XYZ file of N, CA and C in Angstrom:
207
model
N -1.220 -97.226 -89.447
C -1.800 -96.125 -90.177
C -1.480 -96.287 -91.658
N -2.454 -96.080 -92.491
C -2.281 -96.246 -93.932
C -1.699 -94.963 -94.513
N -0.591 -95.117 -95.232
C 0.042 -93.966 -95.870
C -0.542 -93.768 -97.256
N -0.456 -92.551 -97.750
C -0.991 -92.256 -99.076
C -0.203 -92.987 -100.159
N 1.075 -93.236 -99.925
C 1.869 -93.982 -100.904
C 1.378 -95.423 -101.017
N 0.970 -96.020 -99.895
C 0.438 -97.383 -99.929
C -0.857 -97.443 -100.728
N -1.710 -96.469 -100.523
C -2.977 -96.420 -101.258
C -2.711 -96.227 -102.744
N -1.768 -95.365 -103.082
C -1.447 -95.121 -104.486
C -0.867 -96.373 -105.138
N 0.022 -97.076 -104.443
C 0.600 -98.298 -105.004
C -0.444 -99.398 -105.160
N -1.322 -99.540 -104.183
C -2.372 -100.554 -104.269
C -3.337 -100.232 -105.403
N -3.705 -98.974 -105.542
C -4.608 -98.578 -106.622
C -3.956 -98.788 -107.980
N -2.698 -98.405 -108.096
C -1.984 -98.605 -109.350
C -1.835 -100.073 -109.707
N -1.616 -100.912 -108.707
C -1.509 -102.353 -108.944
C -2.828 -102.933 -109.432
N -3.920 -102.494 -108.841
C -5.239 -102.980 -109.270
C -5.533 -102.566 -110.703
N -5.228 -101.333 -111.048
C -5.456 -100.858 -112.414
C -4.574 -101.625 -113.394
N -3.308 -101.839 -113.048
C -2.398 -102.577 -113.924
C -2.865 -104.015 -114.119
N -3.362 -104.650 -113.061
C -3.844 -106.025 -113.169
C -5.079 -106.103 -114.061
N -5.985 -105.159 -113.914
C -7.175 -105.149 -114.763
C -6.803 -104.928 -116.225
N -5.860 -104.034 -116.490
C -5.417 -103.813 -117.869
C -4.715 -105.047 -118.437
N -3.933 -105.725 -117.620
C -3.250 -106.937 -118.078
C -4.252 -108.043 -118.399
N -5.260 -108.208 -117.550
C -6.281 -109.221 -117.819
C -7.082 -108.881 -119.068
N -7.397 -107.613 -119.250
C -8.098 -107.192 -120.464
C -7.248 -107.496 -121.695
N -5.971 -107.163 -121.617
C -5.087 -107.424 -122.741
C -4.938 -108.902 -123.042
N -4.910 -109.732 -122.008
C -4.722 -111.168 -122.208
C -5.963 -111.839 -122.774
N -7.130 -111.440 -122.312
C -8.342 -112.163 -122.701
C -9.144 -111.505 -123.813
N -8.960 -110.225 -124.056
C -9.754 -109.536 -125.073
C -8.890 -109.095 -126.247
N -7.770 -108.474 -125.962
C -6.957 -107.858 -127.006
C -6.038 -108.843 -127.714
N -5.550 -109.858 -127.013
C -4.601 -110.811 -127.602
C -5.292 -111.650 -128.675
N -4.624 -111.854 -129.803
C -5.239 -112.660 -130.866
C -5.329 -114.133 -130.472
N -6.294 -114.817 -131.057
C -6.490 -116.238 -130.789
C -5.484 -117.055 -131.595
N -4.831 -117.988 -130.941
C -3.849 -118.837 -131.601
C -4.567 -119.827 -132.507
N -3.951 -120.168 -133.626
C -4.623 -120.960 -134.649
C -4.907 -122.396 -134.208
N -3.956 -123.068 -133.572
C -4.103 -124.479 -133.230
C -4.794 -124.664 -131.883
N -4.324 -123.965 -130.858
C -4.842 -124.175 -129.505
C -6.093 -123.357 -129.207
N -6.346 -122.334 -129.975
C -7.527 -121.512 -129.736
C -7.376 -120.654 -128.493
N -8.441 -120.596 -127.711
C -8.432 -119.758 -126.515
C -7.645 -120.372 -125.362
N -7.301 -121.651 -125.472
C -6.593 -122.321 -124.381
C -5.226 -121.683 -124.136
N -4.573 -121.184 -125.173
C -3.244 -120.601 -125.009
C -3.275 -119.334 -124.173
N -4.424 -118.694 -124.050
C -4.510 -117.454 -123.273
C -4.304 -117.690 -121.783
N -4.480 -118.917 -121.319
C -4.273 -119.197 -119.899
C -2.802 -119.020 -119.524
N -1.907 -119.148 -120.515
C -0.482 -118.931 -120.245
C -0.196 -117.488 -119.855
N -1.003 -116.553 -120.342
C -0.791 -115.146 -119.999
C -1.025 -114.888 -118.517
N -1.750 -115.749 -117.843
C -2.005 -115.593 -116.411
C -1.081 -116.494 -115.604
N -0.986 -117.764 -115.982
C -0.285 -118.731 -115.144
C 1.239 -118.633 -115.216
N 1.789 -118.284 -116.340
C 3.243 -118.209 -116.434
C 3.828 -117.105 -115.553
N 3.296 -115.880 -115.574
C 3.829 -114.877 -114.639
C 3.625 -115.258 -113.176
N 2.511 -115.896 -112.855
C 2.287 -116.329 -111.473
C 3.289 -117.398 -111.060
N 3.655 -118.270 -111.978
C 4.663 -119.286 -111.669
C 6.020 -118.638 -111.414
N 6.388 -117.664 -112.232
C 7.653 -116.962 -112.017
C 7.666 -116.262 -110.666
N 6.582 -115.597 -110.320
C 6.509 -114.912 -109.030
C 6.604 -115.923 -107.894
N 5.986 -117.090 -108.054
C 6.072 -118.129 -107.035
C 7.496 -118.626 -106.842
N 8.219 -118.834 -107.946
C 9.610 -119.273 -107.842
C 10.484 -118.211 -107.180
N 10.277 -116.961 -107.546
C 11.059 -115.878 -106.941
C 10.752 -115.772 -105.452
N 9.477 -115.874 -105.078
C 9.102 -115.788 -103.661
C 9.695 -116.949 -102.873
N 9.673 -118.149 -103.437
C 10.263 -119.302 -102.760
C 11.765 -119.116 -102.581
N 12.437 -118.652 -103.626
C 13.872 -118.414 -103.533
C 14.213 -117.351 -102.501
N 13.412 -116.301 -102.456
C 13.645 -115.237 -101.473
C 13.420 -115.752 -100.051
N 12.380 -116.537 -99.848
C 12.120 -117.095 -98.518
C 13.235 -118.054 -98.109
N 13.746 -118.827 -99.051
C 14.861 -119.738 -98.760
C 16.103 -118.949 -98.369
N 16.416 -117.917 -99.131
C 17.569 -117.074 -98.821
C 17.411 -116.402 -97.461
N 16.226 -115.869 -97.178
C 15.989 -115.206 -95.893
C 16.099 -116.202 -94.741
N 15.623 -117.429 -94.933
C 15.741 -118.452 -93.898
C 17.182 -118.825 -93.620
N 17.968 -118.948 -94.675
C 19.387 -119.256 -94.500
C 20.093 -118.120 -93.773
N 19.771 -116.891 -94.143
C 20.380 -115.744 -93.462
C 19.979 -115.698 -91.992
N 18.748 -116.028 -91.701
C 18.284 -116.045 -90.311
C 19.045 -117.097 -89.501
N 19.220 -118.274 -90.085
C 19.948 -119.325 -89.382
C 21.436 -118.996 -89.251
N 21.981 -118.342 -90.245
C 23.400 -118.006 -90.227
C 23.703 -116.904 -89.216
N 22.878 -115.872 -89.213
C 23.126 -114.722 -88.336
C 22.616 -114.990 -86.923
N 21.478 -115.628 -86.843
C 20.978 -115.975 -85.518
C 19.893 -115.128 -85.114
């Protein structure tokens, strides 16, 4: 069953993501040397950090599972 808190969090996440993408591609100034290419860092760098954190968490959870049984 879907709770209202889940719907609120999902809706808030979607709105935050749309605002972040707008800020990265429309509002952020263009860099002088690289031009628009530097804007890709606004998307890929946070995704890389989230990937590293998720991998570390999965590794920790796997070790705990093997340790505890």
